[in-house]
Short mmCIF file of C-alpha atoms and ligand atoms in Angstrom, two decimals:
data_model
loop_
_atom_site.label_atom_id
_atom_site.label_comp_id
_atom_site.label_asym_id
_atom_site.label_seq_id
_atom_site.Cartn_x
_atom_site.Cartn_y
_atom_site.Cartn_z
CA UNK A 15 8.53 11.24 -24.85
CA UNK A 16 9.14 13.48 -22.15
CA UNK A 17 13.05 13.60 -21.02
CA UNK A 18 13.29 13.54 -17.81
CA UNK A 19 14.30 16.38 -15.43
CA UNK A 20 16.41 15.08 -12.92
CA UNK A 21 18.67 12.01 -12.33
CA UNK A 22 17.77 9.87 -10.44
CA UNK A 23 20.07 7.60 -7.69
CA UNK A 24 19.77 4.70 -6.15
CA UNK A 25 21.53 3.75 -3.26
CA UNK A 26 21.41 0.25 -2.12
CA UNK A 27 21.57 0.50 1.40
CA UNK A 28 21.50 -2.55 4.62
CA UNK A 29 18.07 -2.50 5.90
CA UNK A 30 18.84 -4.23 9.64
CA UNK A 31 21.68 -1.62 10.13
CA UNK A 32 22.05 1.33 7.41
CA UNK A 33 24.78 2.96 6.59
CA UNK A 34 24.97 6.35 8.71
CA UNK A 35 26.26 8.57 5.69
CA UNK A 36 23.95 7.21 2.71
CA UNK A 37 20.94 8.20 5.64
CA UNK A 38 22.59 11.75 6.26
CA UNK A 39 22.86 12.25 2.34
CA UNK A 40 18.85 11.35 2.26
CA UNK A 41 17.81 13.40 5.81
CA UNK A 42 19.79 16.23 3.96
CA UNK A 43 17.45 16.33 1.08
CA UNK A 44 14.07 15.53 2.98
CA UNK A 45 15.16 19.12 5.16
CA UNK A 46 15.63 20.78 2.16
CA UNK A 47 11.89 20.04 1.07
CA UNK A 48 13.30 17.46 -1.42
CA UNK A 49 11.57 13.99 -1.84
CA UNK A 50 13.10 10.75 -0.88
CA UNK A 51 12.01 7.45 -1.97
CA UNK A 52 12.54 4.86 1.18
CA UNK A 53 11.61 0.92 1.63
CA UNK A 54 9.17 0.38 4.36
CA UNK A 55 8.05 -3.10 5.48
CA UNK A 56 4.81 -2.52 3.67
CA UNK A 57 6.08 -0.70 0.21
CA UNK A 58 8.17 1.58 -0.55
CA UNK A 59 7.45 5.10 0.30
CA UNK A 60 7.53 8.90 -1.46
CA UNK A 61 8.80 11.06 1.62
CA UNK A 62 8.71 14.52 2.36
CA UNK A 63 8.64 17.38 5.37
CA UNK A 64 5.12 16.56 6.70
CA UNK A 65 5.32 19.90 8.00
CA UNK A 66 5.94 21.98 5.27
CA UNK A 67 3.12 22.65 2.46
CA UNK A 68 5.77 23.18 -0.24
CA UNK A 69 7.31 19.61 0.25
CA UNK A 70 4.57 18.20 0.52
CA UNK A 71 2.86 19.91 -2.45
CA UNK A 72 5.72 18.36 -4.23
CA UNK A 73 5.08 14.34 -3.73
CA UNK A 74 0.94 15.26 -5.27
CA UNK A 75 3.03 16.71 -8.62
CA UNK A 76 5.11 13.81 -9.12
CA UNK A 77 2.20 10.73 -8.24
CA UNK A 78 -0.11 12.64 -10.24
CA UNK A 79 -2.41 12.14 -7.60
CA UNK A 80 -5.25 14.31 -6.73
CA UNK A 81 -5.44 16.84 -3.89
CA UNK A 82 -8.37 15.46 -1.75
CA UNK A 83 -6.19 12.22 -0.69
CA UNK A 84 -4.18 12.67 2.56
CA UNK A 85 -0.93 11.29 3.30
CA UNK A 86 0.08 9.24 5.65
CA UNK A 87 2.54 10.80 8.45
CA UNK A 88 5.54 8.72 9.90
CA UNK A 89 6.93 9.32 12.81
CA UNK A 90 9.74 7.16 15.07
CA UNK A 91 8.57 8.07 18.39
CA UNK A 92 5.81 8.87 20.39
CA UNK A 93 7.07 12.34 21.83
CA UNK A 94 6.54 13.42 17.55
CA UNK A 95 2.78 11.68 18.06
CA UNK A 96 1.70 14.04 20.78
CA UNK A 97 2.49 17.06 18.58
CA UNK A 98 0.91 15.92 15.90
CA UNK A 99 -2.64 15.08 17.32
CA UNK A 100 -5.13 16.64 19.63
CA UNK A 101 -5.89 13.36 21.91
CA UNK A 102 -4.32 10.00 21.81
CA UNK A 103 -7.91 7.77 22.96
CA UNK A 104 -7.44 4.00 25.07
CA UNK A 105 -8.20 2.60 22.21
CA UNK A 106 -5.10 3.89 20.05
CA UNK A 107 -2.86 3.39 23.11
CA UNK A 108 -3.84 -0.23 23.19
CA UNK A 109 -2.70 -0.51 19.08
CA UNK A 110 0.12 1.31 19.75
CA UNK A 111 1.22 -0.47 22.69
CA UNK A 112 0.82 -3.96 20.26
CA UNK A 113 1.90 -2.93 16.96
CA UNK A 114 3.98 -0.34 16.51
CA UNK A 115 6.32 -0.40 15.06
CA UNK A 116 4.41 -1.89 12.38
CA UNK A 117 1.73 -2.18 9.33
CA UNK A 118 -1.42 -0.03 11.53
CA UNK A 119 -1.86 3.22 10.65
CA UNK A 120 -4.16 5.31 13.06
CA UNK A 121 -6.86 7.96 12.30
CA UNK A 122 -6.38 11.11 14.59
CA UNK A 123 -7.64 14.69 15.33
CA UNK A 124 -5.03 16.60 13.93
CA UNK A 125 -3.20 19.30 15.86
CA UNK A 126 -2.48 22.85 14.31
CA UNK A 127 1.10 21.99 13.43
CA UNK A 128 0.12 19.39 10.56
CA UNK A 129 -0.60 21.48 7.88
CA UNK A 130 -3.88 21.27 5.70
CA UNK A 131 -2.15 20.10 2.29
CA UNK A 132 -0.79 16.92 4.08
CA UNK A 133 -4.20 15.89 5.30
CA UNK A 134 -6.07 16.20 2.12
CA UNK A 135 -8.18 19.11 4.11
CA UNK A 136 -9.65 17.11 6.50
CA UNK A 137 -9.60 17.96 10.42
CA UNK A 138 -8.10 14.42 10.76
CA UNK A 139 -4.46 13.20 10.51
CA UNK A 140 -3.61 9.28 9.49
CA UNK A 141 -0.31 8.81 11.87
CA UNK A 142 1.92 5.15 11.57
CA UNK A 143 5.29 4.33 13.01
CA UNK A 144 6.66 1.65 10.29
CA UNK A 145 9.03 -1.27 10.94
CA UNK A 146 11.84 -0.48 9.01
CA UNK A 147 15.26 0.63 10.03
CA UNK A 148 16.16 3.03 7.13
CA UNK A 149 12.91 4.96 7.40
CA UNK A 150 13.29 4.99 11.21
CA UNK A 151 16.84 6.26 10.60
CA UNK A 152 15.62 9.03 8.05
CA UNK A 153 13.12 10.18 10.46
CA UNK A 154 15.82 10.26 13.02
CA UNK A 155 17.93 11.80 11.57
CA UNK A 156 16.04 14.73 9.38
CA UNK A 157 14.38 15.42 12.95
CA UNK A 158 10.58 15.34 11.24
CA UNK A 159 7.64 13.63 10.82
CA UNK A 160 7.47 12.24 7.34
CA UNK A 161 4.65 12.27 5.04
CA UNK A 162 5.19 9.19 2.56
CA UNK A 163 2.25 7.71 0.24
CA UNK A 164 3.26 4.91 -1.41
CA UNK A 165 6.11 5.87 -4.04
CA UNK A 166 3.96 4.72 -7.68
CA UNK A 167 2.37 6.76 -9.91
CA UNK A 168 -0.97 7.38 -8.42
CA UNK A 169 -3.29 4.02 -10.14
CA UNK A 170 -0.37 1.81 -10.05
CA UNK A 171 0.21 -0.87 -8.27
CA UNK A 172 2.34 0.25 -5.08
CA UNK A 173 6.15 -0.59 -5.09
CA UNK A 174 7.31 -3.64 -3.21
CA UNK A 175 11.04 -3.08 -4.78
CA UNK A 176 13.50 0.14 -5.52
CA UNK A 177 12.97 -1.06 -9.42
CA UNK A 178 9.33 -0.56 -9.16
CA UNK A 179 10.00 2.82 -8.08
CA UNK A 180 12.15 3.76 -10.63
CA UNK A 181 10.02 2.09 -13.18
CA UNK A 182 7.42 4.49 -12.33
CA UNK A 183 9.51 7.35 -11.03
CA UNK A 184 12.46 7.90 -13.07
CA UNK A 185 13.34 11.07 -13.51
CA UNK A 186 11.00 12.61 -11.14
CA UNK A 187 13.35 12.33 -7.87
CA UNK A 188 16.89 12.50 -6.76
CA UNK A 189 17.28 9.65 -4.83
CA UNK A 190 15.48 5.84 -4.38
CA UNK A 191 17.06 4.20 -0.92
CA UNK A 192 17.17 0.57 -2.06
CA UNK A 193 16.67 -1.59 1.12
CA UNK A 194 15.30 -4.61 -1.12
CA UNK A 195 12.29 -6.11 -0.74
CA UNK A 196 9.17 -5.26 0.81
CA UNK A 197 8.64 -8.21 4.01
CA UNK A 198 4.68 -7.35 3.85
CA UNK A 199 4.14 -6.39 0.48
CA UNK A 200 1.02 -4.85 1.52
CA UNK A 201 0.00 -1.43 2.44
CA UNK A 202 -0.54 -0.84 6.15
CA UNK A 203 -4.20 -0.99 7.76
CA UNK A 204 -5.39 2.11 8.26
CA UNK A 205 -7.99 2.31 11.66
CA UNK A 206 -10.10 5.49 12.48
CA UNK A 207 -9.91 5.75 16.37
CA UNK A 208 -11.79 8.65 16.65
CA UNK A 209 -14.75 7.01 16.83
CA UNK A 210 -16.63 4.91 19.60
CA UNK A 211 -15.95 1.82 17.87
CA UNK A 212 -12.45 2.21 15.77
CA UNK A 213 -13.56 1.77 12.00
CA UNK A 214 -10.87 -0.01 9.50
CA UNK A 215 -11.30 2.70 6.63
CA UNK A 216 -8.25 0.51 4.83
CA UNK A 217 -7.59 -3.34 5.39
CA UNK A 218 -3.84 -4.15 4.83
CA UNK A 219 -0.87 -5.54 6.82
CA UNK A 220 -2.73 -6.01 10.27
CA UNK A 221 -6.19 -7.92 10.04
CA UNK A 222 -9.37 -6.97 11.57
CA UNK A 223 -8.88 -10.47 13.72
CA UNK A 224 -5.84 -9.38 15.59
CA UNK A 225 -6.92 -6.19 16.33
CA UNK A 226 -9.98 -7.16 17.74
CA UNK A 227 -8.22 -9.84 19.91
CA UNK A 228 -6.17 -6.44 21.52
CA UNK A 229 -9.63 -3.53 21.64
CA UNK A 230 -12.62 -5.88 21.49
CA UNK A 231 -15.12 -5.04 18.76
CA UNK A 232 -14.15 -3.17 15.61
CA UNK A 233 -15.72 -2.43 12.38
CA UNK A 234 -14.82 -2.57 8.53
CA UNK A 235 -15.74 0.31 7.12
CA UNK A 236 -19.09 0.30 4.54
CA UNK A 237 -17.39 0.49 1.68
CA UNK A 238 -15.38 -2.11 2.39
CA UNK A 239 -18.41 -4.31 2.60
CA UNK A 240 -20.10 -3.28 -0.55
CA UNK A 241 -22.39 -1.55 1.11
CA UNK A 242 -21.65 1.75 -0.70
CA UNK A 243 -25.08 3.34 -0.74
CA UNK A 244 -25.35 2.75 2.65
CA UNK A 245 -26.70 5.88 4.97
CA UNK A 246 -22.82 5.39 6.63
CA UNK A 247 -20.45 6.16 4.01
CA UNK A 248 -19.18 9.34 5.94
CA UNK A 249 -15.96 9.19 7.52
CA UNK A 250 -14.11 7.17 5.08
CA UNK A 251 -11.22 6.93 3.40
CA UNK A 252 -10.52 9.25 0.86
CA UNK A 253 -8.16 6.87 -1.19
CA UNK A 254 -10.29 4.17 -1.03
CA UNK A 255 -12.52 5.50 -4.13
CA UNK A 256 -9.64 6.20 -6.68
CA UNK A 257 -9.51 2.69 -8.44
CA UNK A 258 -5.73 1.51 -7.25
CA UNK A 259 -3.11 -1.69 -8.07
CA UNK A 260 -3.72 -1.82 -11.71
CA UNK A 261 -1.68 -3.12 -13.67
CA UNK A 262 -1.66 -2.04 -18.03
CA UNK A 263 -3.05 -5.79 -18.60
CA UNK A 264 -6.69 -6.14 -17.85
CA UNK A 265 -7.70 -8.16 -14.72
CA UNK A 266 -10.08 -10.70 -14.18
CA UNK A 267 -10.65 -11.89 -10.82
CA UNK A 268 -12.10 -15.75 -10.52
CA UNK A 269 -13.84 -16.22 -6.72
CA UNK A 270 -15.08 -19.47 -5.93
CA UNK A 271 -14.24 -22.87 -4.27
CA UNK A 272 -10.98 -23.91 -5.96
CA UNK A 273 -12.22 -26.71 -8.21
CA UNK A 274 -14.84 -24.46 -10.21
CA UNK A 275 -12.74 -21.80 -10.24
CA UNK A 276 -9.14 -23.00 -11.77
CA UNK A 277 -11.94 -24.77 -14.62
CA UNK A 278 -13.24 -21.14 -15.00
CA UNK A 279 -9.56 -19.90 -15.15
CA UNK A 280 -9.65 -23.08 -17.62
CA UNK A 281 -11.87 -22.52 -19.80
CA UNK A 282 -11.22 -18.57 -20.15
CA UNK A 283 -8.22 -18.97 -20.71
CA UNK A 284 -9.24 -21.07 -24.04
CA UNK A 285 -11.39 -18.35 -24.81
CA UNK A 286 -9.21 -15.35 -24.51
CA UNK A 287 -6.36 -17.69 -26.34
CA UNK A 288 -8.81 -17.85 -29.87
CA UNK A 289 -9.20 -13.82 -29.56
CA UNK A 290 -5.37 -14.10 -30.11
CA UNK A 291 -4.99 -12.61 -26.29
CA UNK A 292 -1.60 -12.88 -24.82
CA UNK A 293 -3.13 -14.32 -20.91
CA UNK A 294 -1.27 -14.53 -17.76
CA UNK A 295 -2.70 -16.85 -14.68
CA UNK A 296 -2.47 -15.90 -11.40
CA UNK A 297 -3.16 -19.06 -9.10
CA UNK A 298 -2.56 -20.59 -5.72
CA UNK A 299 -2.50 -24.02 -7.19
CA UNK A 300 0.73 -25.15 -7.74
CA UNK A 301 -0.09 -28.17 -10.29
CA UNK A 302 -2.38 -26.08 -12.65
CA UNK A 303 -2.20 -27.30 -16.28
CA UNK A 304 -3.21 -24.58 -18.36
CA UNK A 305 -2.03 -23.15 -21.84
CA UNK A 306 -0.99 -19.56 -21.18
CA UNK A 307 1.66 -17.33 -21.90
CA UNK A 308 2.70 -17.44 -18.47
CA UNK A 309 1.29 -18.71 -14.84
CA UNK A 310 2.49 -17.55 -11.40
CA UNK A 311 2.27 -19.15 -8.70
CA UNK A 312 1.20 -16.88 -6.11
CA UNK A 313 1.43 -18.89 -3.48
CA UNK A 314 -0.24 -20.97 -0.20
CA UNK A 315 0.17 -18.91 2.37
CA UNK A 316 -1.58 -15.85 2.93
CA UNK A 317 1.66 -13.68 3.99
CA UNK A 318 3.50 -15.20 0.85
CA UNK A 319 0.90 -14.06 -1.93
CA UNK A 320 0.89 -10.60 -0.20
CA UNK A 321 4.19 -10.12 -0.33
CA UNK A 322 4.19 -11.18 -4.09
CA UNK A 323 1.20 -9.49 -4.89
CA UNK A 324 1.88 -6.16 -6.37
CA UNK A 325 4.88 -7.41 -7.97
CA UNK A 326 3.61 -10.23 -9.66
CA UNK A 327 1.41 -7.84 -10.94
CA UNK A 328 4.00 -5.90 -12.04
CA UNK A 329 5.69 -8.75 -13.55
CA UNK A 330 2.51 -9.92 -15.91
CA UNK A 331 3.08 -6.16 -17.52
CA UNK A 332 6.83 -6.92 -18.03
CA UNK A 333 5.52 -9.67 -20.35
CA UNK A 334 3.69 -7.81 -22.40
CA UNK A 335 0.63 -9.68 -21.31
CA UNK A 336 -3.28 -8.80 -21.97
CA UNK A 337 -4.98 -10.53 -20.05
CA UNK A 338 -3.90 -11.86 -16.24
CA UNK A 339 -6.93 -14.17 -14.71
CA UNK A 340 -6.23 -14.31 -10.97
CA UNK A 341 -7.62 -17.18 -8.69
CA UNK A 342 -9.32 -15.60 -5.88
CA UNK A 343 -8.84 -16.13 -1.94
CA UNK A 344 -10.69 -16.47 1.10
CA UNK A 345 -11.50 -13.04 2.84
CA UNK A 346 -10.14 -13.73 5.96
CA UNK A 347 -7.07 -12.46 8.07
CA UNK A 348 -4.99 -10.52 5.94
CA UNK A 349 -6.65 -12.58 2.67
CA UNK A 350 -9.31 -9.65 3.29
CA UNK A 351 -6.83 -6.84 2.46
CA UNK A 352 -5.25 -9.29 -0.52
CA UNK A 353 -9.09 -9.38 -1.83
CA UNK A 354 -9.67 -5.94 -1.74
CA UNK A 355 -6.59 -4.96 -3.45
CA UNK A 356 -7.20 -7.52 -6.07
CA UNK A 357 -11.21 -6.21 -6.76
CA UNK A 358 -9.27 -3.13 -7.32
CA UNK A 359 -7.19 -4.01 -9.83
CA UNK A 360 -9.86 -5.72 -11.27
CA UNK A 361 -12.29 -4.66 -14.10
CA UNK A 362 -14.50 -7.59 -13.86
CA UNK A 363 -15.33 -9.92 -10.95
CA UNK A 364 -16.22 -13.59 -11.79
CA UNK A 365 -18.01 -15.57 -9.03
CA UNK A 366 -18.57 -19.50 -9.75
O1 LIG B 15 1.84 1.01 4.16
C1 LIG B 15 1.51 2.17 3.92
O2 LIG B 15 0.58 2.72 4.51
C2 LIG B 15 2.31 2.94 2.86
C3 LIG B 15 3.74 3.14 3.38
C4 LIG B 15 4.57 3.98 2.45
O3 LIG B 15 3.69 3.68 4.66
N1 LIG B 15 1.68 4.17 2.55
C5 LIG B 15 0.52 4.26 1.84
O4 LIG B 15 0.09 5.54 1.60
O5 LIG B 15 -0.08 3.29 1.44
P1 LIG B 15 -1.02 5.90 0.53
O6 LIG B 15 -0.97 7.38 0.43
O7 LIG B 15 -0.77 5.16 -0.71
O8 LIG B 15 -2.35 5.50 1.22
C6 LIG B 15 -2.82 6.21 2.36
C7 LIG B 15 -4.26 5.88 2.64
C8 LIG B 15 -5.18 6.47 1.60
O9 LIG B 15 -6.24 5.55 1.35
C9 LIG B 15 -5.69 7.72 2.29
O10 LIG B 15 -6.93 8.16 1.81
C10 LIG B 15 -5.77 7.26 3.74
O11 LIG B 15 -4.61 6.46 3.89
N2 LIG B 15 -5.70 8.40 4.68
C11 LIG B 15 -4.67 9.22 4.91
N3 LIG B 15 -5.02 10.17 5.80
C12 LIG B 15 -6.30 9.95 6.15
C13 LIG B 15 -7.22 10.58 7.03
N4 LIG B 15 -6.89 11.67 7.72
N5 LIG B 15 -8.46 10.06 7.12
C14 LIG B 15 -8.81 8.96 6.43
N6 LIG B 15 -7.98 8.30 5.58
C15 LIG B 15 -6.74 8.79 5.44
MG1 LIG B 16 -0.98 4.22 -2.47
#
């Protein structure tokens, strides 16, 4: 194995009111074009100098993750937003106005100061202001916009915790901010506004349902819709093609009205259990009866299994575990963005 290069620290730190000097010791590395990992209240983060091509060069090398893909830039107020973008249209006012701070990230023309490396090469730059108080303080403080995917090795399922980072990370940076766990647990939407009608290239911690109750009419991107070959698969995003959230066990995702599916879940699990597999069940009911390694319990509420989701995840790998069957949900609200995470974990797709 490898040994790794750097140490690396982590610094638990309050996440309603952080401690001024562990944020100056991070703001001091982000301005010298180091990375910072940093808790968001979607996942954790992998910061860097949006501004400068070197730093940002740096967070590709260390995700592994492939040149094409553009970062996400945060900023903590709207003075950094105008300098970023070439227009700011109603539409992304209105968002704004409603949820930022918050899990929305918005799909501008980008201005001549952002440059090309942190927007994967496209003319466009994906702008959010999160809801957390040590990345708002980092920004502050390191006076920069900050470009941040999310901070796993590029494939992985994004990091809800600081020990998810460093499980994937170790080594690779100098410091992991440890503000504990993530409150969404889900990656932020991200919205083209460029367009007529705003597009949802991403679904995540805002639905399509509560935006539309702000702008009127918006649409899910083609892709998201399994409408691939579709004539309208421009403009999307780049990200969303790179197969994401998995986990070293194989998934299996089980959709279907509860009954049928937990006897699918059943009767798989009986299957996988005489090919000696070691299987891990992912449900929302709470009574299930089933002989498997392990079952989690994911769950009723939509806003609890997406908070859980990447970490539970996380946790079927922990137990060495071949095989995790998860019970699929409905596709609305924010179940949509739990769905599409999960079909991308997944290698197979069972519908009963
Ligand atoms: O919640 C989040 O958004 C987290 C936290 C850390 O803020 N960040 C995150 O970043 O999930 P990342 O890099 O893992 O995902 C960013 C997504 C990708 O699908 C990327 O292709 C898309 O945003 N994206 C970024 N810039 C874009 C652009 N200019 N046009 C279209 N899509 C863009
Ligand atoms: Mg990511």
């Amino acid at each position: 194995m490898k040994k790794p290069t750097v140490r690396t620290e982590i610094i638990r730190v309050n996440s309603k009111r952080p401690d001024y000097h562990i944020i100056r010791k991070a703001s001091r590395l982000i301005c010298n074009g180091e990375i910072v990992a940093f808790p968001t209240e979607t996942v954790y983060g992998l910061g860097a100098n949006a501004l400068d091509p070197s730093s940002v060069s740096k967070i590709f090398k260390i995700k592994g993750r492939h040149s094409d893909n553009p970062l996400i830039v945060h900023i903590d107020d709207m003075n950094n937003l105008k300098k970023l973008v070439m227009e700011i249209p109603p539409s992304a006012n209105k968002i704004i106005n409603k949820f930022w701070p918050g899990p929305i990230t918005l799909v501008f023309k980008k201005s001549e100061s952002v440059p090309d490396i942190t927007t994967g090469g496209l003319n466009t730059v994906a702008i959010r202001m999160p809801r957390n108080n040590v990345v708002l303080a980092l920004i502050k403080m390191s006076g920069l916009p900050i470009a941040a995917p999310s901070a796993n090795i590029s494939g992985r399922p994004s990091p809800t915790k600081a020990k998810h980072v460093k499980d994937d990370l170790d080594g690779k940076i100098k410091l992991i901010l440890d503000g504990g766990t993530a409150e969404i647990g889900i990656e932020s939407t991200v919205i083209d506004v460029t367009q007529q009608i705003p597009i949802i290239l991403r679904p995540g911690g805002i639905s399509k349902e509560s935006i539309e109750n702000e702008i009127g009419k918006v649409r899910f991107h083609d892709s998201l819709l399994g409408l691939e070959n579709s004539k309208h698969t421009k403009n999307r995003s780049p990200g969303m093609k790179y197969r994401h959230c998995s986990p070293n066990a194989q998934v299996i995702l089980v959709e279907g009205p509860t009954n049928k599916a937990r006897n699918k879940i059943i009767e798989l699990t009986e299957r996988l259990k005489i090919e000696n597999k070691r299987v891990c069940v992912m449900t929302t009911s709470k009574s299930l009866k089933i002989n498997a390694e392990r079952i989690q319990y994911m769950g009723k509420r939509f806003e609890t299994i997406g908070r859980n989701l990447f970490s539970n995840l996380r946790e079927a790998d922990s137990h060495k575990i071949d095989v995790i069957l998860v019970q699929g949900i409905q596709h609305k609200k924010i179940g949509f963005a739990i769905m599409n995470r999960l079909k991308k974990a997944a290698s197979k797709s069972i519908r009963v």
